[in-house]
Short mmCIF file of N, CA and C in Angstrom, two decimals:
data_model
loop_
_atom_site.label_atom_id
_atom_site.label_comp_id
_atom_site.label_asym_id
_atom_site.label_seq_id
_atom_site.Cartn_x
_atom_site.Cartn_y
_atom_site.Cartn_z
N MET A 1 -2.30 17.19 -38.62
CA MET A 1 -2.58 18.48 -38.95
C MET A 1 -2.14 19.53 -38.02
N ASN A 2 -1.77 20.67 -38.31
CA ASN A 2 -1.26 21.82 -37.49
C ASN A 2 -2.37 22.75 -37.49
N PRO A 3 -2.55 23.38 -36.40
CA PRO A 3 -3.47 24.69 -36.41
C PRO A 3 -3.06 25.70 -37.39
N GLU A 4 -3.91 25.96 -38.28
CA GLU A 4 -3.54 27.29 -39.02
C GLU A 4 -3.49 28.48 -38.31
N GLN A 5 -2.66 29.46 -38.76
CA GLN A 5 -2.46 30.80 -37.99
C GLN A 5 -3.75 31.62 -38.27
N PRO A 6 -4.02 32.32 -37.08
CA PRO A 6 -5.34 33.03 -37.15
C PRO A 6 -5.25 34.22 -38.10
N PRO A 7 -6.23 34.69 -38.70
CA PRO A 7 -6.27 35.84 -39.58
C PRO A 7 -5.95 37.13 -38.80
N ALA A 8 -5.43 38.08 -39.53
CA ALA A 8 -4.99 39.38 -39.00
C ALA A 8 -6.41 39.89 -38.63
N SER A 9 -6.33 40.85 -37.69
CA SER A 9 -7.37 41.66 -37.19
C SER A 9 -8.21 42.20 -38.33
N GLY A 10 -9.51 42.15 -38.34
CA GLY A 10 -10.35 42.81 -39.52
C GLY A 10 -10.45 41.99 -40.66
N ALA A 11 -9.92 40.68 -40.57
CA ALA A 11 -10.06 39.78 -41.78
C ALA A 11 -11.40 39.12 -41.63
N HIS A 12 -11.49 38.12 -42.43
CA HIS A 12 -12.81 37.31 -42.43
C HIS A 12 -13.17 36.73 -41.24
N PRO A 13 -14.46 36.25 -41.15
CA PRO A 13 -14.86 35.62 -39.84
C PRO A 13 -14.07 34.21 -39.70
N LEU A 14 -14.06 33.94 -38.51
CA LEU A 14 -13.21 32.91 -38.02
C LEU A 14 -13.96 31.79 -37.37
N LEU A 15 -13.88 30.42 -37.91
CA LEU A 15 -14.45 29.35 -37.10
C LEU A 15 -13.30 28.32 -36.91
N ARG A 16 -13.50 27.54 -36.00
CA ARG A 16 -12.54 26.37 -35.79
C ARG A 16 -13.21 25.10 -35.93
N LEU A 17 -12.57 24.23 -36.59
CA LEU A 17 -13.13 22.99 -36.91
C LEU A 17 -12.14 21.80 -36.03
N TYR A 18 -12.83 21.18 -35.19
CA TYR A 18 -12.00 20.12 -34.18
C TYR A 18 -12.34 18.86 -34.72
N ILE A 19 -11.27 18.15 -35.06
CA ILE A 19 -11.42 16.81 -35.42
C ILE A 19 -10.47 15.83 -34.79
N ALA A 20 -10.70 14.51 -34.82
CA ALA A 20 -9.89 13.60 -34.07
C ALA A 20 -9.22 12.64 -35.05
N GLY A 21 -8.10 12.99 -35.82
CA GLY A 21 -7.26 12.03 -36.43
C GLY A 21 -7.95 11.84 -37.88
N ASP A 22 -7.70 10.83 -38.51
CA ASP A 22 -8.22 10.60 -39.87
C ASP A 22 -9.44 9.65 -39.93
N THR A 23 -10.38 9.97 -39.31
CA THR A 23 -11.56 9.06 -39.06
C THR A 23 -12.48 9.43 -40.36
N PRO A 24 -13.41 8.51 -40.67
CA PRO A 24 -14.35 8.90 -41.71
C PRO A 24 -15.17 10.14 -41.48
N GLY A 25 -15.44 10.31 -40.21
CA GLY A 25 -16.29 11.68 -39.82
C GLY A 25 -15.27 12.88 -39.93
N ALA A 26 -13.98 12.55 -39.59
CA ALA A 26 -13.04 13.85 -39.82
C ALA A 26 -12.91 14.05 -41.34
N ARG A 27 -12.92 13.10 -42.06
CA ARG A 27 -12.71 13.32 -43.52
C ARG A 27 -14.01 13.98 -44.06
N ARG A 28 -15.07 13.61 -43.57
CA ARG A 28 -16.33 14.24 -44.08
C ARG A 28 -16.40 15.70 -43.51
N ALA A 29 -15.99 15.95 -42.46
CA ALA A 29 -16.04 17.24 -41.88
C ALA A 29 -14.88 18.37 -42.68
N LEU A 30 -13.69 17.62 -42.98
CA LEU A 30 -12.84 18.56 -43.77
C LEU A 30 -13.55 18.52 -45.21
N GLU A 31 -14.04 17.58 -45.81
CA GLU A 31 -14.71 17.99 -47.12
C GLU A 31 -15.82 19.05 -47.00
N SER A 32 -16.55 19.03 -45.70
CA SER A 32 -17.74 20.08 -45.66
C SER A 32 -17.07 21.49 -45.45
N ARG A 33 -15.78 21.41 -44.74
CA ARG A 33 -15.19 22.74 -44.53
C ARG A 33 -14.82 23.39 -45.85
N LEU A 34 -14.37 22.52 -46.87
CA LEU A 34 -13.89 23.14 -48.11
C LEU A 34 -15.35 23.68 -48.78
N LYS A 35 -16.44 22.96 -48.73
CA LYS A 35 -17.56 23.39 -49.37
C LYS A 35 -18.00 24.70 -48.73
N ILE A 36 -17.92 24.93 -47.32
CA ILE A 36 -18.47 25.95 -46.67
C ILE A 36 -17.62 27.24 -47.15
N ILE A 37 -16.20 27.17 -47.31
CA ILE A 37 -15.33 28.19 -47.71
C ILE A 37 -15.78 28.54 -49.08
N GLU A 38 -16.00 27.38 -49.91
CA GLU A 38 -16.39 27.81 -51.50
C GLU A 38 -17.84 28.56 -51.51
N GLU A 39 -18.70 28.15 -50.53
CA GLU A 39 -20.08 28.72 -50.56
C GLU A 39 -19.96 30.04 -50.14
N MET A 40 -18.83 30.34 -49.28
CA MET A 40 -18.71 31.77 -48.73
C MET A 40 -17.92 32.47 -49.58
N SER A 41 -17.52 31.96 -50.81
CA SER A 41 -16.47 32.74 -51.70
C SER A 41 -15.33 32.88 -51.13
N ALA A 42 -14.83 32.05 -50.21
CA ALA A 42 -13.47 32.11 -49.47
C ALA A 42 -13.53 33.42 -48.68
N SER A 43 -14.63 33.94 -48.21
CA SER A 43 -14.67 35.02 -47.30
C SER A 43 -14.73 34.61 -45.82
N ILE A 44 -14.37 33.46 -45.58
CA ILE A 44 -14.32 32.85 -44.00
C ILE A 44 -13.03 32.01 -44.01
N GLU A 45 -12.55 32.03 -42.80
CA GLU A 45 -11.54 31.22 -42.37
C GLU A 45 -11.99 30.13 -41.36
N ILE A 46 -11.56 28.84 -41.53
CA ILE A 46 -11.84 27.84 -40.78
C ILE A 46 -10.69 27.20 -40.45
N GLN A 47 -10.21 27.48 -39.20
CA GLN A 47 -9.00 26.66 -38.66
C GLN A 47 -9.32 25.27 -38.30
N ILE A 48 -8.37 24.33 -38.63
CA ILE A 48 -8.53 22.90 -38.30
C ILE A 48 -7.43 22.63 -37.04
N PHE A 49 -8.21 22.04 -36.16
CA PHE A 49 -7.34 21.47 -34.98
C PHE A 49 -7.64 19.97 -34.91
N ASP A 50 -6.67 19.17 -35.01
CA ASP A 50 -6.76 17.74 -34.73
C ASP A 50 -6.23 17.64 -33.31
N ILE A 51 -7.39 17.10 -32.61
CA ILE A 51 -7.12 17.21 -31.02
C ILE A 51 -6.21 16.05 -30.65
N LEU A 52 -6.01 15.12 -31.54
CA LEU A 52 -4.97 14.12 -31.08
C LEU A 52 -3.64 14.64 -31.21
N GLU A 53 -3.26 15.55 -32.14
CA GLU A 53 -2.05 16.18 -32.14
C GLU A 53 -2.01 17.45 -31.33
N HIS A 54 -3.26 18.08 -30.87
CA HIS A 54 -2.96 19.29 -30.21
C HIS A 54 -4.13 19.06 -28.99
N PRO A 55 -4.09 18.18 -28.06
CA PRO A 55 -5.08 17.87 -27.14
C PRO A 55 -5.34 19.22 -26.14
N HIS A 56 -4.33 19.94 -26.02
CA HIS A 56 -4.33 21.21 -25.31
C HIS A 56 -5.25 22.16 -25.89
N GLU A 57 -5.53 22.18 -27.19
CA GLU A 57 -6.57 23.12 -27.89
C GLU A 57 -7.88 22.64 -27.43
N ALA A 58 -8.29 21.40 -27.39
CA ALA A 58 -9.42 20.72 -27.09
C ALA A 58 -9.83 21.07 -25.67
N GLU A 59 -8.84 20.76 -24.74
CA GLU A 59 -9.05 21.13 -23.45
C GLU A 59 -9.35 22.52 -23.16
N ARG A 60 -8.57 23.46 -23.75
CA ARG A 60 -8.78 24.82 -23.43
C ARG A 60 -10.02 25.39 -23.91
N ALA A 61 -10.69 24.64 -25.13
CA ALA A 61 -11.80 25.16 -25.67
C ALA A 61 -13.10 24.44 -24.91
N GLY A 62 -12.85 23.40 -24.29
CA GLY A 62 -13.79 22.45 -23.84
C GLY A 62 -14.46 21.65 -24.78
N ILE A 63 -13.70 21.15 -25.86
CA ILE A 63 -14.29 20.24 -26.66
C ILE A 63 -14.41 19.08 -26.27
N LEU A 64 -15.60 18.42 -26.30
CA LEU A 64 -16.12 16.92 -25.63
C LEU A 64 -16.25 15.88 -26.75
N ALA A 65 -16.39 16.43 -27.97
CA ALA A 65 -16.81 15.47 -29.10
C ALA A 65 -16.42 16.03 -30.38
N THR A 66 -16.02 15.25 -31.48
CA THR A 66 -15.63 15.69 -32.70
C THR A 66 -16.41 15.06 -33.74
N PRO A 67 -16.65 15.44 -34.83
CA PRO A 67 -15.99 16.84 -35.31
C PRO A 67 -17.10 17.96 -34.69
N THR A 68 -16.33 19.07 -34.42
CA THR A 68 -17.06 20.17 -33.78
C THR A 68 -16.55 21.51 -34.64
N LEU A 69 -17.55 22.00 -34.97
CA LEU A 69 -17.25 23.33 -35.71
C LEU A 69 -17.77 24.52 -34.62
N SER A 70 -16.89 25.45 -34.42
CA SER A 70 -17.04 26.32 -33.45
C SER A 70 -16.70 27.82 -33.88
N ASP A 71 -17.66 28.76 -33.23
CA ASP A 71 -17.42 30.08 -33.43
C ASP A 71 -17.11 30.73 -32.14
N GLU A 72 -15.86 30.66 -31.91
CA GLU A 72 -15.43 31.18 -30.38
C GLU A 72 -15.33 32.51 -30.31
N SER A 73 -15.76 33.32 -31.24
CA SER A 73 -15.91 34.80 -31.10
C SER A 73 -17.12 35.20 -30.32
N ALA A 74 -18.13 34.27 -30.45
CA ALA A 74 -19.22 34.40 -29.74
C ALA A 74 -19.15 34.11 -28.16
N ASP A 75 -19.97 34.59 -27.36
CA ASP A 75 -19.79 34.40 -25.95
C ASP A 75 -21.08 34.11 -25.30
N PRO A 76 -21.52 32.84 -25.20
CA PRO A 76 -20.61 31.78 -25.23
C PRO A 76 -20.41 31.24 -26.47
N PRO A 77 -19.32 30.48 -26.86
CA PRO A 77 -19.16 30.04 -28.21
C PRO A 77 -20.43 29.30 -28.66
N ARG A 78 -20.61 29.50 -30.04
CA ARG A 78 -21.58 28.78 -30.76
C ARG A 78 -21.04 27.47 -31.57
N ARG A 79 -21.51 26.22 -31.30
CA ARG A 79 -20.97 25.11 -31.76
C ARG A 79 -21.94 24.13 -32.42
N LEU A 80 -21.53 23.56 -33.35
CA LEU A 80 -22.22 22.47 -34.19
C LEU A 80 -21.24 21.21 -33.91
N VAL A 81 -21.82 20.03 -33.54
CA VAL A 81 -21.22 18.92 -33.15
C VAL A 81 -21.75 17.79 -34.02
N GLY A 82 -20.92 17.10 -34.84
CA GLY A 82 -21.18 16.06 -35.67
C GLY A 82 -21.36 16.27 -37.10
N ASP A 83 -22.32 15.86 -37.85
CA ASP A 83 -22.53 16.11 -39.19
C ASP A 83 -22.56 17.68 -39.61
N ILE A 84 -21.72 18.13 -40.38
CA ILE A 84 -21.86 19.50 -40.82
C ILE A 84 -22.02 19.52 -42.43
N SER A 85 -22.53 18.52 -43.07
CA SER A 85 -22.62 18.47 -44.51
C SER A 85 -23.79 19.17 -45.04
N ASN A 86 -24.67 19.60 -44.20
CA ASN A 86 -25.71 20.51 -44.78
C ASN A 86 -25.14 21.96 -44.70
N ILE A 87 -24.67 22.34 -45.83
CA ILE A 87 -23.94 23.64 -45.79
C ILE A 87 -24.91 24.86 -45.57
N ALA A 88 -26.07 24.74 -46.00
CA ALA A 88 -26.92 25.75 -45.90
C ALA A 88 -27.52 26.07 -44.34
N GLN A 89 -27.38 24.97 -43.72
CA GLN A 89 -28.01 24.88 -42.12
C GLN A 89 -26.84 25.43 -41.43
N VAL A 90 -25.58 25.05 -41.68
CA VAL A 90 -24.47 25.48 -40.97
C VAL A 90 -24.30 26.89 -41.27
N LEU A 91 -24.50 27.54 -42.42
CA LEU A 91 -24.36 29.00 -42.56
C LEU A 91 -25.37 29.64 -41.81
N ASP A 92 -26.59 29.08 -41.86
CA ASP A 92 -27.60 29.57 -41.18
C ASP A 92 -27.38 29.82 -39.59
N TYR A 93 -27.03 28.58 -39.12
CA TYR A 93 -26.78 28.67 -37.82
C TYR A 93 -25.74 29.56 -37.26
N PHE A 94 -24.64 29.85 -38.16
CA PHE A 94 -23.57 30.67 -37.67
C PHE A 94 -23.98 32.20 -38.11
N GLY A 95 -25.25 32.17 -38.77
CA GLY A 95 -25.48 33.75 -39.28
C GLY A 95 -24.79 34.28 -40.43
N PHE A 96 -24.20 33.37 -41.33
CA PHE A 96 -23.60 33.82 -42.35
C PHE A 96 -24.43 33.67 -43.61
N ARG A 97 -24.30 34.64 -44.41
CA ARG A 97 -25.18 34.63 -45.77
C ARG A 97 -24.41 33.97 -46.76
N LYS A 98 -25.19 33.15 -47.52
CA LYS A 98 -24.64 32.33 -48.74
C LYS A 98 -24.36 33.42 -49.83
N LYS A 99 -23.37 32.95 -50.58
CA LYS A 99 -23.24 34.04 -51.77
C LYS A 99 -24.34 34.12 -52.63
N ASP A 100 -25.32 33.03 -52.97
CA ASP A 100 -26.48 33.31 -53.78
C ASP A 100 -27.28 34.43 -53.21
N ASP A 101 -27.18 34.49 -51.80
CA ASP A 101 -28.17 35.59 -51.15
C ASP A 101 -27.58 36.85 -51.36
N ILE A 102 -26.32 37.20 -51.47
CA ILE A 102 -25.70 38.31 -51.88
C ILE A 102 -26.18 38.69 -53.33
N HIS A 103 -25.97 37.74 -54.07
CA HIS A 103 -26.29 38.16 -55.65
C HIS A 103 -27.75 38.48 -55.78
N ASP A 104 -28.57 37.81 -55.01
CA ASP A 104 -29.89 38.07 -55.06
C ASP A 104 -30.35 39.52 -54.62
N ARG A 105 -29.63 40.00 -53.48
CA ARG A 105 -29.84 41.25 -52.86
C ARG A 105 -29.30 42.31 -53.97
N ASP A 106 -28.26 41.96 -54.60
CA ASP A 106 -27.56 42.89 -55.48
C ASP A 106 -28.11 43.04 -56.95
N GLY A 107 -28.86 41.99 -57.39
CA GLY A 107 -29.19 42.06 -58.53
C GLY A 107 -30.52 41.52 -59.02
#
């Protein structure tokens, strides 16, 4: 996989998902990525970096284990390592509101 292009300035929040090849853990992380995007009604970008194809990205970011979901806009970067299948916990950790929360607030 190739890293996706970063969004334009002012676009959706951006996370990075670091995986290593086509392992079961990487496949689960990719499935969770899609669920996170769906839960956020596509209002979030999650770039994928396969560190086997792009080791320089992992080295630059200081990634020591995969899968890692990272918000590198925070200082220091906020990271979840390992299982990211609990979407509610992932969104809470990064401070993102689920789409149901928005509906509850508006209506």
